[in-house]
Amino acid sequence: MTRATRASAPVVARQSPTPIHRRIPLPATLFTTGLLIQQLALARRKTSVTAMIAAGIVVGISANIGIESFREFSRCATSHNPLRPERAAVLVTTGPNRYSRNPMYLALAGTLTAGAIARRCPLALVPVGGFIAAVSAWQIRQEEATLTSLFPHRYARYCQRVPRWFSWRRALG
């Protein structure tokens, strides 16, 4: 007696799902978390017209920095994707990148700062500090290592000239 065997389906290697931190950019996650913390903790804080005007100015400046930085990356035809810093085709040192090595993150930190100004509460600056510390430790260091390997000499000179976040002396002088 022979036994009939079924043809087995081909074995397909299962790919593990992409980790969440590789699908959603960390800076966006941290920024959103900072906004939520400010909103939940300080939603009932009263504001004033003066605070709202000051916050509006900070948001406007921050938005301009972020948009101009994004445009500069597009103009230089290089990646602005924080999930894939290795795709950088060129080292962008023009536009807002003349004053900050991380103008897009600076714009997000500025927007969080505007939230603190609008709420008129120094405690609302805690998410700003958390955002800066976390992005510096978990995102910027990775990007810096990648840029160092892609553009070793140019990036080293750029780091000597331009601060990681911002310098009033550089901007005004």
Tab-separated table of N, CA and C in Angstrom:
chain	number	residue	atom	x	y	z
A	1	MET	N	0.832	-1.162	0.000
A	1	MET	CA	0.000	0.000	0.000
A	1	MET	C	0.885	1.236	0.000
A	2	THR	N	0.606	2.101	-0.924
A	2	THR	CA	1.395	3.327	-0.995
A	2	THR	C	0.580	4.476	-0.445
A	3	ARG	N	1.272	5.320	0.054
A	3	ARG	CA	0.631	6.485	0.638
A	3	ARG	C	0.785	7.681	-0.294
A	4	ALA	N	-0.288	8.354	-0.582
A	4	ALA	CA	-0.224	9.537	-1.432
A	4	ALA	C	0.224	10.720	-0.574
A	5	THR	N	1.122	11.463	-1.094
A	5	THR	CA	1.571	12.645	-0.371
A	5	THR	C	1.162	13.896	-1.136
A	6	ARG	N	0.760	14.820	-0.413
A	6	ARG	CA	0.387	16.093	-1.029
A	6	ARG	C	1.628	16.919	-1.307
A	7	ALA	N	1.525	17.658	-2.387
A	7	ALA	CA	2.629	18.578	-2.666
A	7	ALA	C	2.566	19.687	-1.628
A	8	SER	N	3.654	19.882	-1.002
A	8	SER	CA	3.658	20.922	0.040
A	8	SER	C	3.846	22.295	-0.594
A	9	ALA	N	3.235	23.252	0.024
A	9	ALA	CA	3.368	24.635	-0.449
A	9	ALA	C	4.797	25.088	-0.226
A	10	PRO	N	5.283	25.930	-1.129
A	10	PRO	CA	6.656	26.410	-0.940
A	10	PRO	C	6.778	27.174	0.375
A	11	VAL	N	7.889	26.997	1.000
A	11	VAL	CA	8.142	27.667	2.266
A	11	VAL	C	8.578	29.099	1.965
A	12	VAL	N	7.861	30.018	2.517
A	12	VAL	CA	8.170	31.433	2.322
A	12	VAL	C	8.696	31.972	3.650
A	13	ALA	N	9.852	32.557	3.566
A	13	ALA	CA	10.434	33.126	4.788
A	13	ALA	C	9.580	34.309	5.227
A	14	ARG	N	9.168	34.248	6.455
A	14	ARG	CA	8.363	35.352	6.998
A	14	ARG	C	9.279	36.494	7.393
A	15	GLN	N	8.937	37.636	6.919
A	15	GLN	CA	9.698	38.812	7.327
A	15	GLN	C	9.053	39.370	8.585
A	16	SER	N	9.895	39.707	9.512
A	16	SER	CA	9.343	40.314	10.713
A	16	SER	C	8.858	41.710	10.349
A	17	PRO	N	7.818	42.154	10.997
A	17	PRO	CA	7.316	43.490	10.681
A	17	PRO	C	8.367	44.548	10.983
A	18	THR	N	8.321	45.600	10.205
A	18	THR	CA	9.255	46.686	10.414
A	18	THR	C	8.967	47.324	11.769
A	19	PRO	N	9.992	47.480	12.599
A	19	PRO	CA	9.756	48.106	13.911
A	19	PRO	C	9.153	49.498	13.740
A	20	ILE	N	8.340	49.880	14.680
A	20	ILE	CA	7.633	51.159	14.612
A	20	ILE	C	8.603	52.327	14.457
A	21	HIS	N	9.781	52.247	15.100
A	21	HIS	CA	10.716	53.360	15.011
A	21	HIS	C	11.347	53.487	13.632
A	22	ARG	N	11.159	52.494	12.761
A	22	ARG	CA	11.669	52.583	11.394
A	22	ARG	C	10.566	53.016	10.423
A	23	ARG	N	9.325	53.164	10.919
A	23	ARG	CA	8.214	53.600	10.071
A	23	ARG	C	7.772	55.014	10.397
A	24	ILE	N	7.860	55.395	11.646
A	24	ILE	CA	7.465	56.738	12.079
A	24	ILE	C	8.722	57.441	12.577
A	25	PRO	N	9.064	58.571	11.975
A	25	PRO	CA	10.288	59.271	12.393
A	25	PRO	C	10.249	59.646	13.877
A	26	LEU	N	11.323	59.362	14.569
A	26	LEU	CA	11.431	59.674	15.993
A	26	LEU	C	11.175	61.152	16.295
A	27	PRO	N	11.741	62.076	15.524
A	27	PRO	CA	11.472	63.486	15.841
A	27	PRO	C	9.977	63.814	15.807
A	28	ALA	N	9.243	63.265	14.866
A	28	ALA	CA	7.797	63.527	14.799
A	28	ALA	C	7.092	62.950	16.022
A	29	THR	N	7.510	61.778	16.439
A	29	THR	CA	6.921	61.145	17.618
A	29	THR	C	7.199	61.967	18.870
A	30	LEU	N	8.441	62.401	19.029
A	30	LEU	CA	8.810	63.192	20.204
A	30	LEU	C	8.108	64.547	20.214
A	31	PHE	N	8.000	65.164	19.053
A	31	PHE	CA	7.326	66.457	18.944
A	31	PHE	C	5.853	66.323	19.339
A	32	THR	N	5.189	65.317	18.787
A	32	THR	CA	3.781	65.090	19.096
A	32	THR	C	3.583	64.792	20.577
A	33	THR	N	4.481	64.008	21.138
A	33	THR	CA	4.411	63.703	22.569
A	33	THR	C	4.557	64.974	23.396
A	34	GLY	N	5.500	65.835	23.010
A	34	GLY	CA	5.682	67.103	23.720
A	34	GLY	C	4.441	67.975	23.672
A	35	LEU	N	3.813	68.059	22.495
A	35	LEU	CA	2.582	68.841	22.374
A	35	LEU	C	1.470	68.264	23.245
A	36	LEU	N	1.346	66.942	23.246
A	36	LEU	CA	0.309	66.305	24.068
A	36	LEU	C	0.544	66.546	25.554
A	37	ILE	N	1.786	66.446	25.982
A	37	ILE	CA	2.098	66.692	27.398
A	37	ILE	C	1.726	68.126	27.768
A	38	GLN	N	2.120	69.076	26.907
A	38	GLN	CA	1.767	70.466	27.183
A	38	GLN	C	0.250	70.636	27.249
A	39	GLN	N	-0.450	70.033	26.310
A	39	GLN	CA	-1.903	70.197	26.257
A	39	GLN	C	-2.584	69.571	27.466
A	40	LEU	N	-2.202	68.343	27.796
A	40	LEU	CA	-2.849	67.648	28.905
A	40	LEU	C	-2.521	68.269	30.260
A	41	ALA	N	-1.287	68.665	30.432
A	41	ALA	CA	-0.866	69.184	31.737
A	41	ALA	C	-1.279	70.635	31.951
A	42	LEU	N	-1.381	71.377	30.873
A	42	LEU	CA	-1.557	72.817	31.039
A	42	LEU	C	-2.738	73.380	30.257
A	43	ALA	N	-3.694	72.536	29.917
A	43	ALA	CA	-4.811	72.967	29.082
A	43	ALA	C	-5.627	74.081	29.723
A	44	ARG	N	-5.710	74.112	31.012
A	44	ARG	CA	-6.558	75.106	31.697
A	44	ARG	C	-5.831	76.396	32.026
A	45	ARG	N	-4.575	76.489	31.671
A	45	ARG	CA	-3.827	77.728	31.924
A	45	ARG	C	-4.423	78.846	31.096
A	46	LYS	N	-4.595	79.997	31.716
A	46	LYS	CA	-5.105	81.149	30.980
A	46	LYS	C	-3.958	81.791	30.216
A	47	THR	N	-4.304	82.324	29.080
A	47	THR	CA	-3.308	82.994	28.264
A	47	THR	C	-3.704	84.454	28.117
A	48	SER	N	-2.904	85.195	27.416
A	48	SER	CA	-3.198	86.611	27.195
A	48	SER	C	-2.951	86.928	25.724
A	49	VAL	N	-3.432	88.066	25.311
A	49	VAL	CA	-3.221	88.490	23.927
A	49	VAL	C	-1.725	88.644	23.653
A	50	THR	N	-1.021	89.238	24.602
A	50	THR	CA	0.424	89.431	24.438
A	50	THR	C	1.144	88.091	24.301
A	51	ALA	N	0.783	87.122	25.139
A	51	ALA	CA	1.412	85.794	25.064
A	51	ALA	C	1.096	85.123	23.735
A	52	MET	N	-0.124	85.284	23.254
A	52	MET	CA	-0.504	84.666	21.982
A	52	MET	C	0.232	85.315	20.811
A	53	ILE	N	0.418	86.626	20.873
A	53	ILE	CA	1.163	87.321	19.815
A	53	ILE	C	2.623	86.860	19.820
A	54	ALA	N	3.227	86.808	21.015
A	54	ALA	CA	4.616	86.349	21.124
A	54	ALA	C	4.749	84.911	20.627
A	55	ALA	N	3.821	84.057	21.013
A	55	ALA	CA	3.846	82.661	20.562
A	55	ALA	C	3.678	82.587	19.050
A	56	GLY	N	2.809	83.428	18.501
A	56	GLY	CA	2.609	83.461	17.051
A	56	GLY	C	3.871	83.853	16.298
A	57	ILE	N	4.600	84.804	16.855
A	57	ILE	CA	5.867	85.218	16.234
A	57	ILE	C	6.862	84.061	16.250
A	58	VAL	N	6.967	83.370	17.387
A	58	VAL	CA	7.892	82.237	17.503
A	58	VAL	C	7.482	81.110	16.544
A	59	VAL	N	6.183	80.836	16.444
A	59	VAL	CA	5.710	79.812	15.504
A	59	VAL	C	6.044	80.224	14.072
A	60	GLY	N	5.834	81.501	13.747
A	60	GLY	CA	6.137	81.978	12.397
A	60	GLY	C	7.606	81.821	12.045
A	61	ILE	N	8.470	82.210	12.961
A	61	ILE	CA	9.917	82.066	12.737
A	61	ILE	C	10.274	80.590	12.607
A	62	SER	N	9.728	79.762	13.489
A	62	SER	CA	10.016	78.323	13.465
A	62	SER	C	9.539	77.688	12.162
A	63	ALA	N	8.338	78.045	11.749
A	63	ALA	CA	7.806	77.495	10.494
A	63	ALA	C	8.677	77.918	9.320
A	64	ASN	N	9.105	79.164	9.315
A	64	ASN	CA	9.971	79.640	8.231
A	64	ASN	C	11.282	78.854	8.189
A	65	ILE	N	11.880	78.645	9.347
A	65	ILE	CA	13.133	77.877	9.408
A	65	ILE	C	12.909	76.465	8.875
A	66	GLY	N	11.848	75.799	9.332
A	66	GLY	CA	11.572	74.436	8.895
A	66	GLY	C	11.282	74.337	7.408
A	67	ILE	N	10.451	75.234	6.902
A	67	ILE	CA	10.084	75.211	5.479
A	67	ILE	C	11.288	75.531	4.600
A	68	GLU	N	12.054	76.549	4.979
A	68	GLU	CA	13.233	76.906	4.186
A	68	GLU	C	14.271	75.789	4.194
A	69	SER	N	14.424	75.118	5.324
A	69	SER	CA	15.357	74.001	5.392
A	69	SER	C	14.898	72.867	4.479
A	70	PHE	N	13.615	72.555	4.543
A	70	PHE	CA	13.056	71.516	3.680
A	70	PHE	C	13.257	71.877	2.204
A	71	ARG	N	13.006	73.128	1.855
A	71	ARG	CA	13.206	73.592	0.471
A	71	ARG	C	14.666	73.463	0.044
A	72	GLU	N	15.559	73.790	0.961
A	72	GLU	CA	16.991	73.716	0.636
A	72	GLU	C	17.411	72.269	0.368
A	73	PHE	N	16.911	71.346	1.167
A	73	PHE	CA	17.206	69.931	0.927
A	73	PHE	C	16.653	69.506	-0.428
A	74	SER	N	15.455	69.952	-0.753
A	74	SER	CA	14.849	69.621	-2.045
A	74	SER	C	15.644	70.246	-3.180
A	75	ARG	N	16.043	71.500	-3.020
A	75	ARG	CA	16.831	72.182	-4.050
A	75	ARG	C	18.154	71.460	-4.310
A	76	CYS	N	18.745	70.932	-3.248
A	76	CYS	CA	20.018	70.203	-3.372
A	76	CYS	C	19.806	68.742	-3.795
A	77	ALA	N	18.555	68.356	-3.978
A	77	ALA	CA	18.197	66.997	-4.410
A	77	ALA	C	18.795	65.932	-3.492
A	78	THR	N	18.588	66.111	-2.200
A	78	THR	CA	19.060	65.127	-1.236
A	78	THR	C	17.919	64.740	-0.297
A	79	SER	N	18.120	63.660	0.424
A	79	SER	CA	17.080	63.129	1.303
A	79	SER	C	16.911	63.986	2.553
A	80	HIS	N	15.679	64.185	2.934
A	80	HIS	CA	15.370	64.853	4.202
A	80	HIS	C	14.682	63.872	5.148
A	81	ASN	N	14.724	62.594	4.809
A	81	ASN	CA	14.063	61.551	5.581
A	81	ASN	C	14.924	61.157	6.785
A	82	PRO	N	14.448	61.431	8.012
A	82	PRO	CA	15.251	61.084	9.181
A	82	PRO	C	15.382	59.570	9.399
A	83	LEU	N	14.556	58.780	8.708
A	83	LEU	CA	14.669	57.333	8.824
A	83	LEU	C	15.797	56.776	7.964
A	84	ARG	N	16.233	57.547	6.993
A	84	ARG	CA	17.252	57.091	6.047
A	84	ARG	C	18.360	58.122	5.832
A	85	PRO	N	19.122	58.447	6.869
A	85	PRO	CA	20.178	59.450	6.683
A	85	PRO	C	21.262	58.991	5.705
A	86	GLU	N	21.387	57.690	5.495
A	86	GLU	CA	22.401	57.179	4.572
A	86	GLU	C	22.089	57.523	3.118
A	87	ARG	N	20.894	58.013	2.836
A	87	ARG	CA	20.508	58.392	1.474
A	87	ARG	C	20.902	59.831	1.132
A	88	ALA	N	21.599	60.482	2.025
A	88	ALA	CA	22.029	61.858	1.749
A	88	ALA	C	22.980	61.856	0.560
A	89	ALA	N	22.614	62.608	-0.469
A	89	ALA	CA	23.438	62.675	-1.672
A	89	ALA	C	24.485	63.781	-1.565
A	90	VAL	N	24.144	64.829	-0.828
A	90	VAL	CA	25.065	65.945	-0.632
A	90	VAL	C	24.946	66.430	0.807
A	91	LEU	N	25.965	67.128	1.254
A	91	LEU	CA	25.942	67.753	2.568
A	91	LEU	C	25.391	69.163	2.396
A	92	VAL	N	24.226	69.413	2.942
A	92	VAL	CA	23.577	70.720	2.800
A	92	VAL	C	24.153	71.672	3.851
A	93	THR	N	24.796	72.734	3.375
A	93	THR	CA	25.405	73.717	4.275
A	93	THR	C	24.912	75.127	3.967
A	94	THR	N	23.878	75.223	3.161
A	94	THR	CA	23.335	76.512	2.755
A	94	THR	C	21.950	76.707	3.366
A	95	GLY	N	21.382	77.884	3.147
A	95	GLY	CA	20.062	78.162	3.722
A	95	GLY	C	20.155	78.172	5.244
A	96	PRO	N	19.122	77.694	5.930
A	96	PRO	CA	19.156	77.659	7.396
A	96	PRO	C	20.302	76.808	7.960
A	97	ASN	N	20.836	75.898	7.154
A	97	ASN	CA	21.948	75.059	7.608
A	97	ASN	C	23.249	75.842	7.760
A	98	ARG	N	23.248	77.117	7.393
A	98	ARG	CA	24.412	77.980	7.665
A	98	ARG	C	24.491	78.330	9.135
A	99	TYR	N	23.343	78.264	9.837
A	99	TYR	CA	23.264	78.707	11.232
A	99	TYR	C	23.043	77.569	12.225
A	100	SER	N	22.538	76.455	11.732
A	100	SER	CA	22.254	75.299	12.585
A	100	SER	C	22.452	74.035	11.763
A	101	ARG	N	23.084	73.024	12.367
A	101	ARG	CA	23.219	71.754	11.657
A	101	ARG	C	21.899	70.988	11.645
A	102	ASN	N	20.935	71.430	12.443
A	102	ASN	CA	19.657	70.724	12.556
A	102	ASN	C	18.481	71.698	12.537
A	103	PRO	N	18.332	72.480	11.474
A	103	PRO	CA	17.280	73.495	11.482
A	103	PRO	C	15.863	72.919	11.509
A	104	MET	N	15.652	71.740	10.954
A	104	MET	CA	14.298	71.168	10.997
A	104	MET	C	13.918	70.807	12.430
A	105	TYR	N	14.852	70.277	13.179
A	105	TYR	CA	14.586	69.946	14.583
A	105	TYR	C	14.502	71.226	15.416
A	106	LEU	N	15.298	72.223	15.060
A	106	LEU	CA	15.231	73.522	15.723
A	106	LEU	C	13.837	74.124	15.543
A	107	ALA	N	13.272	73.970	14.346
A	107	ALA	CA	11.919	74.482	14.083
A	107	ALA	C	10.888	73.774	14.959
A	108	LEU	N	11.025	72.469	15.125
A	108	LEU	CA	10.093	71.736	15.993
A	108	LEU	C	10.243	72.179	17.448
A	109	ALA	N	11.492	72.350	17.899
A	109	ALA	CA	11.722	72.818	19.273
A	109	ALA	C	11.164	74.232	19.452
A	110	GLY	N	11.294	75.070	18.433
A	110	GLY	CA	10.742	76.417	18.499
A	110	GLY	C	9.227	76.413	18.608
A	111	THR	N	8.593	75.494	17.895
A	111	THR	CA	7.140	75.388	17.960
A	111	THR	C	6.683	74.948	19.349
A	112	LEU	N	7.412	73.995	19.949
A	112	LEU	CA	7.101	73.598	21.326
A	112	LEU	C	7.315	74.775	22.287
A	113	THR	N	8.348	75.552	22.042
A	113	THR	CA	8.616	76.725	22.876
A	113	THR	C	7.469	77.729	22.768
A	114	ALA	N	6.931	77.870	21.567
A	114	ALA	CA	5.781	78.767	21.382
A	114	ALA	C	4.594	78.303	22.223
A	115	GLY	N	4.418	76.994	22.345
A	115	GLY	CA	3.354	76.473	23.197
A	115	GLY	C	3.544	76.873	24.648
A	116	ALA	N	4.790	76.857	25.096
A	116	ALA	CA	5.085	77.275	26.476
A	116	ALA	C	4.836	78.770	26.648
A	117	ILE	N	5.198	79.549	25.646
A	117	ILE	CA	4.970	80.997	25.709
A	117	ILE	C	3.474	81.288	25.765
A	118	ALA	N	2.712	80.609	24.920
A	118	ALA	CA	1.259	80.834	24.890
A	118	ALA	C	0.616	80.484	26.227
A	119	ARG	N	1.152	79.461	26.883
A	119	ARG	CA	0.580	79.033	28.166
A	119	ARG	C	1.114	79.847	29.344
A	120	ARG	N	2.111	80.672	29.086
A	120	ARG	CA	2.717	81.519	30.128
A	120	ARG	C	3.136	80.700	31.345
A	121	CYS	N	3.812	79.609	31.051
A	121	CYS	CA	4.180	78.703	32.140
A	121	CYS	C	5.565	78.111	31.885
A	122	PRO	N	6.519	78.408	32.758
A	122	PRO	CA	7.854	77.838	32.594
A	122	PRO	C	7.851	76.294	32.600
A	123	LEU	N	6.903	75.695	33.313
A	123	LEU	CA	6.810	74.236	33.350
A	123	LEU	C	6.551	73.650	31.961
A	124	ALA	N	5.932	74.429	31.094
A	124	ALA	CA	5.657	73.971	29.732
A	124	ALA	C	6.926	73.879	28.894
A	125	LEU	N	8.049	74.376	29.427
A	125	LEU	CA	9.333	74.233	28.729
A	125	LEU	C	9.950	72.853	28.934
A	126	VAL	N	9.451	72.088	29.895
A	126	VAL	CA	9.989	70.750	30.155
A	126	VAL	C	9.922	69.864	28.905
A	127	PRO	N	8.787	69.815	28.181
A	127	PRO	CA	8.777	69.018	26.949
A	127	PRO	C	9.775	69.513	25.896
A	128	VAL	N	10.072	70.802	25.883
A	128	VAL	CA	11.064	71.335	24.945
A	128	VAL	C	12.434	70.742	25.273
A	129	GLY	N	12.803	70.796	26.551
A	129	GLY	CA	14.077	70.214	26.972
A	129	GLY	C	14.126	68.717	26.715
A	130	GLY	N	13.013	68.038	26.982
A	130	GLY	CA	12.946	66.600	26.710
A	130	GLY	C	13.107	66.297	25.237
A	131	PHE	N	12.461	67.085	24.391
A	131	PHE	CA	12.569	66.912	22.940
A	131	PHE	C	14.011	67.097	22.486
A	132	ILE	N	14.640	68.184	22.930
A	132	ILE	CA	16.020	68.471	22.526
A	132	ILE	C	16.966	67.360	22.993
A	133	ALA	N	16.811	66.941	24.242
A	133	ALA	CA	17.689	65.887	24.773
A	133	ALA	C	17.486	64.568	24.025
A	134	ALA	N	16.237	64.184	23.808
A	134	ALA	CA	15.955	62.904	23.152
A	134	ALA	C	16.377	62.911	21.685
A	135	VAL	N	16.063	63.980	20.962
A	135	VAL	CA	16.455	64.049	19.551
A	135	VAL	C	17.976	64.076	19.432
A	136	SER	N	18.638	64.792	20.334
A	136	SER	CA	20.108	64.832	20.300
A	136	SER	C	20.700	63.445	20.534
A	137	ALA	N	20.163	62.735	21.508
A	137	ALA	CA	20.730	61.431	21.868
A	137	ALA	C	20.375	60.340	20.870
A	138	TRP	N	19.137	60.309	20.427
A	138	TRP	CA	18.671	59.156	19.647
A	138	TRP	C	18.629	59.375	18.153
A	139	GLN	N	18.521	60.603	17.692
A	139	GLN	CA	18.393	60.841	16.252
A	139	GLN	C	19.623	61.541	15.688
A	140	ILE	N	19.989	62.654	16.287
A	140	ILE	CA	21.069	63.456	15.720
A	140	ILE	C	22.396	62.709	15.747
A	141	ARG	N	22.675	62.008	16.820
A	141	ARG	CA	23.946	61.259	16.879
A	141	ARG	C	24.043	60.234	15.765
A	142	GLN	N	22.928	59.568	15.465
A	142	GLN	CA	22.911	58.604	14.357
A	142	GLN	C	23.153	59.319	13.023
A	143	GLU	N	22.487	60.439	12.839
A	143	GLU	CA	22.668	61.199	11.601
A	143	GLU	C	24.097	61.717	11.478
A	144	GLU	N	24.669	62.197	12.582
A	144	GLU	CA	26.046	62.695	12.552
A	144	GLU	C	27.031	61.594	12.198
A	145	ALA	N	26.830	60.407	12.757
A	145	ALA	CA	27.717	59.285	12.432
A	145	ALA	C	27.616	58.937	10.948
A	146	THR	N	26.412	58.952	10.427
A	146	THR	CA	26.219	58.637	9.009
A	146	THR	C	26.860	59.704	8.129
A	147	LEU	N	26.634	60.975	8.460
A	147	LEU	CA	27.224	62.051	7.659
A	147	LEU	C	28.748	62.059	7.756
A	148	THR	N	29.272	61.688	8.911
A	148	THR	CA	30.724	61.586	9.063
A	148	THR	C	31.284	60.515	8.139
A	149	SER	N	30.568	59.410	8.009
A	149	SER	CA	31.063	58.343	7.121
A	149	SER	C	30.875	58.704	5.650
A	150	LEU	N	29.833	59.460	5.324
A	150	LEU	CA	29.584	59.822	3.925
A	150	LEU	C	30.461	60.983	3.450
A	151	PHE	N	30.670	61.961	4.324
A	151	PHE	CA	31.405	63.181	3.965
A	151	PHE	C	32.431	63.497	5.050
A	152	PRO	N	33.443	62.647	5.239
A	152	PRO	CA	34.313	62.772	6.419
A	152	PRO	C	34.963	64.147	6.610
A	153	HIS	N	35.638	64.660	5.615
A	153	HIS	CA	36.358	65.924	5.788
A	153	HIS	C	35.425	67.125	5.752
A	154	ARG	N	34.503	67.125	4.806
A	154	ARG	CA	33.564	68.248	4.696
A	154	ARG	C	32.689	68.363	5.942
A	155	TYR	N	32.230	67.222	6.464
A	155	TYR	CA	31.355	67.278	7.628
A	155	TYR	C	32.124	67.721	8.876
A	156	ALA	N	33.356	67.297	9.011
A	156	ALA	CA	34.175	67.722	10.160
A	156	ALA	C	34.368	69.241	10.143
A	157	ARG	N	34.662	69.802	8.969
A	157	ARG	CA	34.824	71.263	8.854
A	157	ARG	C	33.495	71.976	9.132
A	158	TYR	N	32.423	71.416	8.622
A	158	TYR	CA	31.087	71.993	8.837
A	158	TYR	C	30.760	72.018	10.333
A	159	CYS	N	31.059	70.932	11.041
A	159	CYS	CA	30.795	70.866	12.490
A	159	CYS	C	31.610	71.901	13.258
A	160	GLN	N	32.792	72.218	12.782
A	160	GLN	CA	33.619	73.232	13.444
A	160	GLN	C	33.036	74.634	13.267
A	161	ARG	N	32.379	74.859	12.135
A	161	ARG	CA	31.834	76.188	11.816
A	161	ARG	C	30.420	76.423	12.323
A	162	VAL	N	29.592	75.377	12.333
A	162	VAL	CA	28.162	75.547	12.574
A	162	VAL	C	27.747	74.742	13.806
A	163	PRO	N	27.019	75.359	14.759
A	163	PRO	CA	26.612	74.634	15.959
A	163	PRO	C	25.528	73.597	15.667
A	164	ARG	N	25.413	72.643	16.552
A	164	ARG	CA	24.401	71.593	16.402
A	164	ARG	C	22.997	72.192	16.415
A	165	TRP	N	22.758	73.132	17.314
A	165	TRP	CA	21.424	73.710	17.427
A	165	TRP	C	21.396	75.139	16.898
A	166	PHE	N	21.989	76.075	17.612
A	166	PHE	CA	21.911	77.473	17.181
A	166	PHE	C	22.891	78.315	17.974
A	167	SER	N	23.378	79.375	17.343
A	167	SER	CA	24.243	80.333	18.017
A	167	SER	C	23.851	81.744	17.582
A	168	TRP	N	23.466	82.566	18.546
A	168	TRP	CA	23.125	83.953	18.220
A	168	TRP	C	24.340	84.669	17.634
A	169	ARG	N	25.506	84.376	18.162
A	169	ARG	CA	26.721	85.023	17.680
A	169	ARG	C	26.925	84.751	16.196
A	170	ARG	N	26.705	83.525	15.790
A	170	ARG	CA	26.862	83.164	14.376
A	170	ARG	C	25.773	83.833	13.525
A	171	ALA	N	24.548	83.844	14.035
A	171	ALA	CA	23.426	84.405	13.266
A	171	ALA	C	23.561	85.924	13.102
A	172	LEU	N	24.044	86.602	14.125
A	172	LEU	CA	24.121	88.062	14.090
A	172	LEU	C	25.463	88.590	13.582
A	173	GLY	N	26.479	87.733	13.603
A	173	GLY	CA	27.812	88.215	13.250
A	173	GLY	C	28.236	87.773	11.954
